[in-house]
Coordinates of C-alpha atoms and ligand atoms in Angstrom, one line a residue:
X1 CA 6.9 73.9 49.9
X2 CA 6.5 75.3 53.4
X3 CA 9.7 76.3 55.1
X4 CA 10.3 77.0 58.8
X5 CA 13.0 79.7 59.0
X6 CA 15.9 78.6 61.2
X7 CA 16.2 81.5 63.5
X8 CA 14.2 83.2 66.3
X9 CA 15.5 86.6 67.0
X10 CA 17.8 87.2 69.9
X11 CA 18.6 83.5 70.3
X12 CA 20.0 83.1 66.8
X13 CA 23.2 81.0 66.9
X14 CA 25.2 79.0 64.5
X15 CA 23.6 75.8 65.7
X16 CA 19.9 75.7 66.3
X17 CA 18.7 76.2 69.9
X18 CA 17.8 72.8 71.5
X19 CA 14.1 73.7 72.0
X20 CA 13.3 74.3 68.4
X21 CA 12.7 70.6 67.6
X22 CA 12.7 69.2 71.1
X23 CA 10.4 66.4 72.3
X24 CA 9.3 67.2 75.8
X25 CA 7.6 64.7 78.1
X26 CA 4.9 66.2 80.3
X27 CA 5.1 64.8 83.9
X28 CA 1.9 65.2 85.9
X29 CA 3.9 64.8 89.1
X30 CA 0.9 63.6 91.2
X31 CA 0.4 60.6 88.9
X32 CA 3.8 59.7 87.7
X33 CA 5.5 57.6 90.5
X34 CA 5.0 57.7 94.2
X35 CA 8.2 57.1 96.2
X36 CA 6.6 57.5 99.7
X37 CA 3.7 55.1 99.6
X38 CA 1.0 57.8 100.2
X39 CA -0.7 57.2 96.9
X40 CA 0.4 60.5 95.4
X41 CA 3.3 60.9 93.0
X42 CA 6.3 63.0 94.0
X43 CA 9.6 64.5 93.0
X44 CA 11.6 61.6 94.2
X45 CA 9.4 59.4 92.1
X46 CA 10.1 61.5 89.0
X47 CA 13.8 61.3 89.8
X48 CA 13.7 57.5 89.9
X49 CA 11.8 57.5 86.6
X50 CA 14.4 59.5 84.7
X51 CA 16.3 56.5 83.4
X52 CA 13.0 55.3 81.9
X53 CA 12.5 58.6 80.2
X54 CA 16.1 58.6 79.0
X55 CA 15.6 55.3 77.4
X56 CA 12.4 56.5 75.7
X57 CA 14.5 59.3 74.2
X58 CA 12.9 62.6 75.2
X59 CA 14.8 65.8 75.4
X60 CA 13.2 67.3 78.4
X61 CA 10.5 67.1 81.0
X62 CA 7.8 69.6 82.0
X63 CA 6.8 69.2 85.6
X64 CA 3.2 70.1 86.5
X65 CA 3.0 72.4 89.6
X66 CA 4.5 71.0 92.8
X67 CA 4.5 74.3 94.8
X68 CA 2.8 74.6 98.2
X69 CA -0.9 74.6 97.4
X70 CA -4.2 73.6 99.0
X71 CA -4.7 71.6 95.8
X72 CA -8.1 72.9 94.8
X73 CA -6.9 72.6 91.2
X74 CA -4.1 70.2 91.8
X75 CA -1.4 72.8 92.2
X76 CA -2.7 75.4 89.7
X77 CA -3.7 77.3 92.9
X78 CA -0.2 78.3 94.1
X79 CA 0.2 79.5 97.7
X80 CA 4.0 79.9 97.5
X81 CA 5.7 80.3 94.1
X82 CA 9.2 79.4 95.3
X83 CA 8.6 76.4 97.5
X84 CA 7.8 72.7 97.2
X85 CA 4.6 71.3 98.7
X86 CA 5.6 68.6 101.3
X87 CA 3.3 66.2 99.5
X88 CA 5.7 66.3 96.6
X89 CA 9.0 66.6 98.4
X90 CA 11.3 69.5 99.3
X91 CA 13.9 71.8 97.7
X92 CA 16.7 69.2 98.4
X93 CA 14.8 66.6 96.4
X94 CA 14.2 69.2 93.7
X95 CA 17.9 69.9 93.4
X96 CA 18.7 66.2 93.2
X97 CA 16.1 65.8 90.4
X98 CA 17.6 68.7 88.4
X99 CA 21.1 67.4 88.9
X100 CA 20.2 63.9 87.8
X101 CA 18.2 65.1 84.8
X102 CA 21.0 67.3 83.6
X103 CA 23.5 64.4 84.0
X104 CA 21.2 62.4 81.7
X105 CA 21.0 65.4 79.3
X106 CA 17.3 65.9 80.1
X107 CA 16.1 69.5 80.3
X108 CA 13.7 70.5 83.1
X109 CA 10.8 72.9 82.6
X110 CA 8.6 74.1 85.4
X111 CA 5.0 75.1 85.2
X112 CA 4.5 78.7 86.2
X113 CA 1.0 80.1 87.0
X114 CA 1.0 83.9 86.7
X115 CA -2.7 84.5 86.0
X116 CA -4.0 83.6 89.4
X117 CA -2.7 82.4 92.8
X118 CA -4.3 80.5 95.6
X119 CA -6.7 82.1 97.9
X120 CA -4.3 81.0 100.6
X121 CA -1.4 83.0 99.1
X122 CA -0.3 85.6 101.7
X123 CA -1.1 88.4 99.2
X124 CA -4.8 87.3 99.1
X125 CA -5.0 86.8 102.8
X126 CA -3.5 90.4 103.3
X127 CA -6.0 91.7 100.7
X128 CA -8.9 90.2 102.7
X129 CA -7.7 91.7 105.9
X130 CA -6.7 95.1 104.5
X131 CA -10.2 96.0 103.2
X132 CA -11.5 98.2 100.3
X133 CA -9.2 100.7 98.7
X134 CA -6.0 99.2 100.1
X135 CA -2.8 98.5 98.1
X136 CA -3.2 94.9 99.1
X137 CA -6.5 94.7 97.3
X138 CA -5.2 96.4 94.2
X139 CA -3.0 93.4 93.5
X140 CA -6.3 91.6 92.6
X141 CA -9.5 92.6 91.0
X142 CA -11.6 93.7 94.0
X143 CA -14.7 95.8 93.0
X144 CA -18.1 96.7 94.5
X145 CA -21.1 94.8 93.2
X146 CA -23.9 96.1 91.1
X147 CA -27.5 96.5 92.1
X148 CA -29.1 97.4 95.4
X149 CA -26.6 96.8 98.2
X150 CA -24.0 95.7 95.7
X151 CA -25.6 92.3 95.7
X152 CA -25.0 91.5 92.1
X153 CA -21.6 90.6 90.5
X154 CA -19.7 93.5 88.9
X155 CA -20.2 92.1 85.4
X156 CA -21.6 89.1 83.5
X157 CA -18.4 87.1 83.1
X158 CA -18.4 83.4 83.5
X159 CA -15.6 81.4 85.1
X160 CA -14.0 78.8 82.9
X161 CA -14.8 76.0 85.3
X162 CA -18.5 76.9 85.7
X163 CA -20.5 79.6 87.6
X164 CA -19.9 83.3 87.7
X165 CA -16.3 84.7 87.6
X166 CA -16.9 86.7 90.8
X167 CA -17.2 85.9 94.5
X168 CA -18.2 88.2 97.3
X169 CA -16.1 88.6 100.4
X170 CA -17.3 89.4 103.9
X171 CA -15.5 92.4 105.3
X172 CA -13.8 92.5 108.7
X173 CA -16.9 94.0 110.3
X174 CA -19.0 91.2 109.1
X175 CA -20.9 93.0 106.4
X176 CA -21.1 91.7 102.8
X177 CA -18.3 93.4 100.9
X178 CA -16.5 93.7 97.6
X179 CA -16.4 91.1 94.9
X180 CA -13.2 89.6 93.5
X181 CA -12.5 88.1 90.1
X182 CA -11.6 84.5 89.5
X183 CA -11.6 83.2 85.9
X184 CA -11.3 79.6 87.2
X185 CA -12.4 78.7 90.8
X186 CA -13.1 81.0 93.7
X187 CA -9.9 79.5 95.3
X188 CA -7.9 80.9 92.4
X189 CA -8.2 84.8 92.5
X190 CA -6.9 86.5 89.4
X191 CA -3.9 88.8 89.9
X192 CA -4.1 92.4 88.7
X193 CA -1.2 92.7 86.2
X194 CA -1.8 96.5 86.0
X195 CA -0.3 96.7 89.4
X196 CA 3.6 96.7 88.9
X197 CA 4.0 94.7 92.2
X198 CA 2.6 91.7 90.3
X199 CA 5.2 91.8 87.6
X200 CA 8.0 92.4 90.1
X201 CA 6.9 89.3 92.1
X202 CA 7.1 87.1 89.0
X203 CA 10.5 88.5 88.0
X204 CA 11.8 87.3 91.4
X205 CA 10.0 83.9 90.9
X206 CA 11.6 83.4 87.5
X207 CA 15.1 84.3 88.8
X208 CA 14.7 82.1 91.8
X209 CA 14.0 79.0 89.7
X210 CA 16.6 79.9 87.1
X211 CA 19.1 80.2 89.8
X212 CA 18.1 76.7 90.9
X213 CA 19.1 75.4 87.4
X214 CA 15.8 75.0 85.5
X215 CA 15.9 75.2 81.7
X216 CA 12.6 77.1 81.3
X217 CA 9.0 77.4 82.0
X218 CA 5.6 76.3 80.7
X219 CA 3.4 79.3 81.3
X220 CA -0.2 78.6 82.4
X221 CA -3.0 80.7 80.8
X222 CA -0.5 82.8 78.9
X223 CA -3.2 84.6 76.9
X224 CA -4.7 85.7 80.2
X225 CA -3.2 88.1 82.8
X226 CA -4.7 91.4 81.6
X227 CA -8.4 92.1 81.6
X228 CA -10.1 95.0 80.0
X229 CA -9.5 97.9 82.4
X230 CA -13.2 98.8 82.7
X231 CA -14.2 95.2 83.3
X232 CA -17.3 95.7 81.1
X233 CA -20.0 93.0 80.4
X234 CA -19.0 90.3 77.9
X235 CA -20.9 90.6 74.6
X236 CA -21.8 86.9 74.6
X237 CA -21.6 85.5 78.1
X238 CA -23.5 82.3 77.0
X239 CA -20.8 81.5 74.5
X240 CA -18.2 81.9 77.2
X241 CA -20.0 79.6 79.5
X242 CA -20.8 77.0 76.8
X243 CA -17.4 76.5 75.3
X244 CA -15.3 76.6 78.5
X245 CA -12.8 78.2 76.2
X246 CA -11.0 81.6 76.3
X247 CA -13.6 83.3 74.1
X248 CA -14.5 86.3 76.3
X249 CA -12.6 89.0 74.4
X250 CA -12.6 91.3 77.4
X251 CA -11.0 88.8 79.7
X252 CA -8.4 87.2 77.5
X253 CA -5.9 88.0 74.8
X254 CA -5.5 91.7 75.7
X255 CA -2.6 93.5 73.9
X256 CA -0.9 94.4 77.2
X257 CA 0.0 90.8 77.8
X258 CA 2.7 90.9 75.2
X259 CA 4.8 93.3 77.2
X260 CA 5.1 90.6 79.9
X261 CA 6.4 88.1 77.5
X262 CA 9.0 90.6 76.2
X263 CA 10.1 91.1 79.8
X264 CA 10.3 87.4 80.6
X265 CA 12.3 86.8 77.4
X266 CA 14.8 89.4 78.5
X267 CA 15.2 87.6 81.8
X268 CA 15.9 84.3 80.0
X269 CA 18.3 86.0 77.6
X270 CA 20.1 87.5 80.5
X271 CA 20.8 84.0 81.9
X272 CA 21.7 82.6 78.5
X273 CA 24.3 85.4 78.1
X274 CA 25.9 84.4 81.4
X275 CA 26.3 80.7 80.7
X276 CA 25.3 80.0 77.1
X277 CA 22.4 77.7 78.1
X278 CA 19.3 78.5 76.2
X279 CA 16.3 78.9 78.5
X280 CA 12.8 78.2 77.1
X281 CA 9.4 79.9 77.6
X282 CA 6.5 77.9 76.2
X283 CA 3.1 79.4 76.6
X284 CA -0.3 77.8 77.1
X285 CA -2.0 80.0 74.5
X286 CA -5.6 79.5 73.7
X287 CA -6.6 82.1 71.1
X288 CA -9.0 81.9 68.2
X289 CA -6.7 81.7 65.2
X290 CA -3.2 80.6 64.3
X291 CA -2.5 84.2 63.3
X292 CA -3.2 85.5 66.8
X293 CA -1.3 82.7 68.2
X294 CA 1.7 83.7 66.1
X295 CA 1.8 87.1 67.9
X296 CA 2.9 85.3 71.1
X297 CA 5.9 83.8 69.5
X298 CA 7.4 86.9 67.9
X299 CA 11.2 86.9 68.1
X300 CA 11.3 88.9 71.3
X301 CA 8.4 87.2 73.1
X302 CA 7.7 83.5 74.0
X303 CA 10.0 81.0 72.3
X304 CA 7.0 78.7 71.7
X305 CA 3.3 78.3 72.4
X306 CA 1.4 75.1 72.4
X307 CA -0.6 74.8 69.2
X308 CA -3.8 73.1 70.4
X309 CA -5.5 72.9 67.0
X310 CA -3.9 69.6 66.2
X311 CA -5.3 68.2 69.5
X312 CA -8.7 69.7 68.6
X313 CA -8.8 68.3 65.1
X314 CA -11.3 65.5 64.3
X315 CA -9.8 62.3 62.8
X316 CA -10.1 63.5 59.3
X317 CA -7.3 64.1 56.7
X318 CA -8.5 67.5 55.5
X319 CA -9.0 68.8 59.1
X320 CA -5.4 67.7 59.9
X321 CA -4.1 69.2 56.7
X322 CA -5.7 72.6 57.4
X323 CA -4.4 72.7 60.9
X324 CA -0.8 71.8 59.8
X325 CA -0.8 74.2 56.9
X326 CA -2.1 77.1 59.0
X327 CA 0.4 76.5 61.7
X328 CA 3.4 76.3 59.3
X329 CA 2.3 79.4 57.5
X330 CA 1.4 81.6 60.4
X331 CA 3.6 80.4 63.3
X332 CA 6.7 79.0 61.6
X333 CA 6.5 82.1 59.5
X334 CA 7.3 84.3 62.5
X335 CA 10.6 82.5 62.9
X336 CA 9.4 80.4 65.8
X337 CA 8.9 76.6 65.6
X338 CA 5.5 75.1 65.9
X339 CA 4.8 73.3 69.2
X340 CA 2.6 70.2 68.5
X341 CA 0.4 68.6 71.1
X342 CA -1.9 65.7 71.0
X343 CA -2.6 65.1 74.7
X344 CA -2.2 66.8 78.0
X345 CA -3.6 66.7 81.6
X346 CA -6.7 68.6 80.6
X347 CA -7.9 66.5 77.6
X348 CA -9.4 63.1 76.9
X349 CA -6.6 60.8 75.9
X350 CA -6.2 60.3 72.1
X351 CA -6.9 56.5 72.2
X352 CA -10.4 57.3 73.5
X353 CA -10.9 60.6 71.6
X354 CA -10.2 58.9 68.3
X355 CA -13.0 56.5 68.7
X356 CA -12.1 53.8 71.1
X357 CA -14.9 51.6 72.2
X358 CA -12.9 48.9 73.9
X359 CA -11.6 50.3 77.3
X360 CA -8.4 48.2 77.0
X361 CA -7.5 50.3 74.0
X362 CA -6.7 47.6 71.5
X363 CA -9.0 48.7 68.7
X364 CA -9.6 51.6 66.3
X365 CA -8.7 54.4 68.7
X366 CA -5.4 52.8 69.5
X367 CA -4.5 52.3 65.8
X368 CA -5.4 56.0 65.1
X369 CA -3.5 57.2 68.2
X370 CA -0.4 55.3 67.0
X371 CA -0.7 56.8 63.5
X372 CA -1.2 60.3 65.0
X373 CA 2.0 59.9 67.0
X374 CA 4.0 59.1 63.9
X375 CA 2.4 62.0 62.1
X376 CA 3.3 64.4 65.0
X377 CA 6.9 63.2 65.2
X378 CA 7.3 63.8 61.5
X379 CA 6.2 67.4 61.6
X380 CA 8.7 70.3 61.6
X381 CA 9.0 71.8 65.1
X382 CA 8.7 70.7 68.7
X383 CA 6.4 68.1 70.2
X384 CA 5.0 67.5 73.7
X385 CA 4.1 64.0 74.9
X386 CA 1.9 63.6 77.9
X387 CA 2.8 60.8 80.3
X388 CA 1.0 57.6 79.5
X389 CA 0.7 58.5 75.8
X390 CA 3.8 56.4 75.2
X391 CA 1.9 53.5 76.8
X392 CA -1.2 54.0 74.7
X393 CA -3.3 54.6 77.8
X394 CA -6.9 55.1 77.1
X395 CA -9.0 57.5 79.2
X396 CA -10.5 56.0 82.3
X397 CA -14.1 56.9 81.6
X398 CA -16.0 55.2 84.4
X399 CA -14.5 56.6 87.6
X400 CA -17.2 56.8 90.2
X401 CA -18.5 60.3 91.1
X402 CA -17.2 60.1 94.6
X403 CA -13.6 59.8 93.6
X404 CA -13.6 62.7 91.1
X405 CA -11.4 65.6 92.2
X406 CA -11.5 67.9 89.2
X407 CA -13.0 71.2 90.3
X408 CA -14.9 71.4 87.0
X409 CA -17.1 68.5 88.2
X410 CA -18.0 70.3 91.3
X411 CA -18.4 73.7 89.7
X412 CA -20.8 72.4 87.0
X413 CA -23.1 70.7 89.5
X414 CA -21.6 67.3 88.7
X415 CA -22.4 67.5 85.0
X416 CA -18.9 67.8 83.4
X417 CA -16.7 64.8 84.0
X418 CA -13.7 66.2 82.3
X419 CA -10.2 65.8 83.5
X420 CA -9.8 63.0 86.1
X421 CA -9.9 60.2 83.5
X422 CA -6.6 61.3 81.9
X423 CA -4.9 61.8 85.3
X424 CA -5.2 58.3 86.8
X425 CA -1.7 57.2 88.1
X426 CA 0.5 55.4 85.7
X427 CA 0.8 51.6 85.7
X428 CA 4.4 50.5 85.9
X429 CA 4.3 46.8 86.7
X430 CA 2.3 43.8 88.1
X431 CA -1.3 42.7 87.8
X432 CA -3.1 44.7 90.4
X433 CA -3.4 48.3 91.6
X434 CA -1.2 50.2 92.4
X435 CA 0.7 48.5 89.5
X436 CA 4.1 49.6 90.9
X437 CA 3.0 53.3 91.0
X438 CA 3.3 53.4 94.8
X439 CA 5.9 51.8 96.9
X440 CA 4.0 48.9 98.6
X441 CA 1.1 46.8 97.4
X442 CA -1.6 47.9 99.7
X443 CA -1.5 51.6 98.8
X444 CA -4.5 53.1 97.2
X445 CA -3.5 55.7 94.5
X446 CA -5.3 59.0 94.8
X447 CA -7.4 58.1 91.8
X448 CA -8.3 54.4 91.4
X449 CA -6.7 52.5 88.6
X450 CA -8.8 50.0 86.6
X451 CA -7.7 46.3 86.4
X452 CA -7.1 46.6 82.7
X453 CA -4.2 49.1 83.4
X454 CA -2.1 45.9 83.7
X455 CA -2.1 45.6 80.0
X456 CA -0.6 49.0 79.6
X457 CA 2.0 48.7 82.3
X458 CA 5.5 49.9 81.4
X459 CA 7.1 46.4 82.1
X460 CA 4.8 44.9 79.5
X461 CA 5.3 47.7 77.1
X462 CA 9.0 47.4 77.3
X463 CA 8.9 43.7 76.7
X464 CA 6.6 43.9 73.7
X465 CA 8.3 45.1 70.5
X466 CA 4.8 46.0 69.1
X467 CA 3.9 48.3 71.9
X468 CA 3.2 52.0 71.8
X469 CA 6.3 52.4 73.8
X470 CA 8.5 50.9 71.1
X471 CA 6.8 52.9 68.4
X472 CA 7.5 56.2 70.3
X473 CA 11.1 55.1 71.1
X474 CA 11.9 54.2 67.5
X475 CA 10.3 57.4 66.3
X476 CA 12.3 59.5 68.7
X477 CA 15.5 57.7 67.8
X478 CA 14.9 58.2 64.1
X479 CA 14.1 61.8 64.7
X480 CA 17.5 62.3 66.3
X481 CA 19.3 60.4 63.6
X482 CA 17.6 61.7 60.4
X483 CA 18.5 65.2 59.3
X484 CA 15.2 65.6 57.4
X485 CA 13.1 65.5 60.6
X486 CA 12.8 68.2 63.3
X487 CA 13.2 71.6 61.7
X488 CA 12.9 72.3 58.0
X489 CA 10.6 72.1 55.0
X490 CA 7.4 70.1 54.5
X491 CA 6.1 69.4 51.0
X492 CA 2.6 68.0 50.5
X493 CA 2.4 65.1 48.1
X494 CA -0.5 64.1 45.9
X495 CA -2.7 61.6 47.7
X496 CA -6.3 60.2 47.9
X497 CA -8.6 62.4 49.9
X498 CA -8.5 60.2 53.0
X499 CA -4.7 60.2 53.1
X500 CA -2.1 62.8 54.0
X501 CA 1.3 62.4 52.5
X502 CA 4.2 64.7 52.7
X503 CA 7.9 64.8 52.2
X504 CA 10.4 66.2 54.8
X505 CA 13.7 67.5 53.5
X506 CA 15.2 65.2 51.0
X507 CA 13.5 61.9 50.7
X508 CA 11.7 61.3 54.0
X509 CA 8.1 60.5 53.3
X510 CA 5.4 60.3 55.9
X511 CA 1.9 59.2 55.0
X512 CA -1.2 58.7 57.2
X513 CA -4.3 56.8 56.0
X514 CA -7.2 58.3 57.9
X515 CA -9.7 56.0 56.2
X516 CA -10.4 52.3 56.9
X517 CA -9.5 50.7 53.6
X518 CA -5.9 50.2 52.4
X519 CA -4.5 52.5 49.8
X520 CA -1.3 52.1 47.6
X521 CA 1.7 53.2 49.6
X522 CA 3.2 56.5 48.4
X523 CA 6.7 55.1 48.3
X524 CA 8.2 51.8 47.1
X525 CA 9.8 49.3 49.5
X526 CA 9.2 48.5 53.1
X527 CA 8.7 51.5 55.4
X528 CA 11.4 52.7 57.8
X529 CA 8.8 52.8 60.6
X530 CA 5.1 52.2 60.6
X531 CA 2.4 52.4 63.2
X532 CA 0.9 49.0 62.0
X533 CA 1.7 46.2 59.7
X534 CA 2.1 47.4 56.1
X535 CA 1.8 44.6 53.5
X536 CA 4.0 45.2 50.5
X537 CA 3.0 48.3 48.5
X538 CA 0.1 49.3 50.7
X539 CA -0.8 51.6 53.5
X540 CA -3.7 50.1 55.5
X541 CA -6.5 52.1 57.1
X542 CA -5.7 54.0 60.4
X543 CA -2.0 53.6 59.8
X544 CA 1.0 55.9 59.3
X545 CA 4.4 55.1 58.0
X546 CA 7.7 56.7 57.2
X547 CA 9.9 55.9 54.2
X548 CA 13.3 57.1 53.2
X549 CA 13.3 57.1 49.4
X550 CA 16.3 59.2 48.4
X551 CA 19.4 57.5 49.6
X552 CA 20.2 53.8 49.6
X553 CA 23.3 54.7 51.6
X554 CA 21.4 56.3 54.5
X555 CA 22.2 54.2 57.5
X556 CA 18.6 54.3 58.6
X557 CA 17.3 53.0 55.3
X558 CA 16.1 49.7 56.7
X559 CA 12.6 48.6 57.6
X560 CA 11.5 48.6 61.2
X561 CA 8.4 46.7 62.0
X562 CA 6.5 48.1 64.9
X563 CA 3.6 45.9 64.9
Ligands
NOJ1 C1 -4.6 75.4 82.5 C2 -4.0 74.1 83.2 O1 -3.5 73.3 82.2 C3 -5.2 73.5 83.9 O2 -4.9 72.3 84.4 C4 -5.6 74.5 85.0 O3 -6.7 74.0 85.7 C5 -5.9 75.9 84.5 N1 -5.0 76.3 83.5 C6 -6.0 76.9 85.6 O4 -4.7 77.2 86.1

């Protein structure tokens, strides 16, 4: 039996902190709902969507960056960490959004980007003007180049989005000058966290938003921040370039980063001590193993860190089992709770990733995505749901080149079509674009929506009891009502190799058939909830189901047919 301990250091209270088993909905603001009719989602749109999210049953929302930004990486290039970009609204609208969310008992998490800022941030502009050797430049990584005339980059590091991780500036006198480091695009210069001014800036930023009422932060690139002080060559630059993952051991996962998370945790605890509200830090942590990941969620560091291995696992029972076992052993073992993720704004959507060939998403990929959702919601810990996941939206794989805006496409010489297809604005209603996303029918959303989005629109999903939406809603409701779900023990049950079956707490059984042929159900009777039709006594292929076997008196011990 694997048990997740019920405490996490300084936050230990008699009742469990809300975040330990919360389900958070990721709002990609740009693509959620557009209230102004300019084709771009905004904060007022998010506010008007809150009742929809309440009905779905999530505990909180994470808002993708809405700060002033030239949008070279859709807001992950921040020019002002404490403002709102006029494209998305203003501070007044933000305050209304937080107020409404809290009235509905929905927590609000912001996305904070401490590894890099925008090249339009005043600090970077000052650094360009101030020249070599200045204090302004020491807030970034400015260094002379190598080779004759300093014409070569200072080292062999690759940027995550393609090309070298260095760009050269032209000094004020017009001569070719120093190089600066950017692990993503040249418009996103990396900050130098060895300069105390950087930490001090982010202390102020955290406090500013905490004072404005937010419940916590999703931290971008949380294993970044510190680079090896000597900036030496990477031992395997080709691997860094190939995987587009944080594999360069000199640029990522440096031990000094942990002191930042201790500091941020202190700031959160300070606010909690004032008003008793638990604040949450959840890190985007990409590191090679679950064991290294666990270091980020030690009791005095981040509360949680996304565990991307579930997202990365192929549709295969033993792959999923290994990932789940490692996470529960290494992460829950620290006292944190595992933070499960199947989708986000950087990944191909599950319906497509799990083998969809039909763009409308009604086939195998959809069945597997439904099953994966029930699996995730039955695991101990917290879960993050990316907008559109509750609609079973497939990836839009055929966007024409000219509409693509992901900087990865441009930086890889138009080779990698990676992240636009999961960011297409949500369909809400109707039969034609903008499908209720924008106020007005003539508006063109910032990325074009295909005609088949109509079949996934929220109005249809709500009206169809067999939709993804109802599956998520039932799952979330049951999670709230059943003491076995959320935190607690997971015990694997004997099952055929293509099946995962486990028991949560006392008598809640979840099974997933990763194969294509039916298998005998691991529990008698009709399931409490299933991702597809389950004929008596069987679990069909590509299907997951939950059963309550222990207590006939349990008020939830009744079958719910979701398809
Ligand atoms: C991770 C974010 O999820 C991604 O969208 C962004 O482009 C990079 N970090 C750089 O900030």
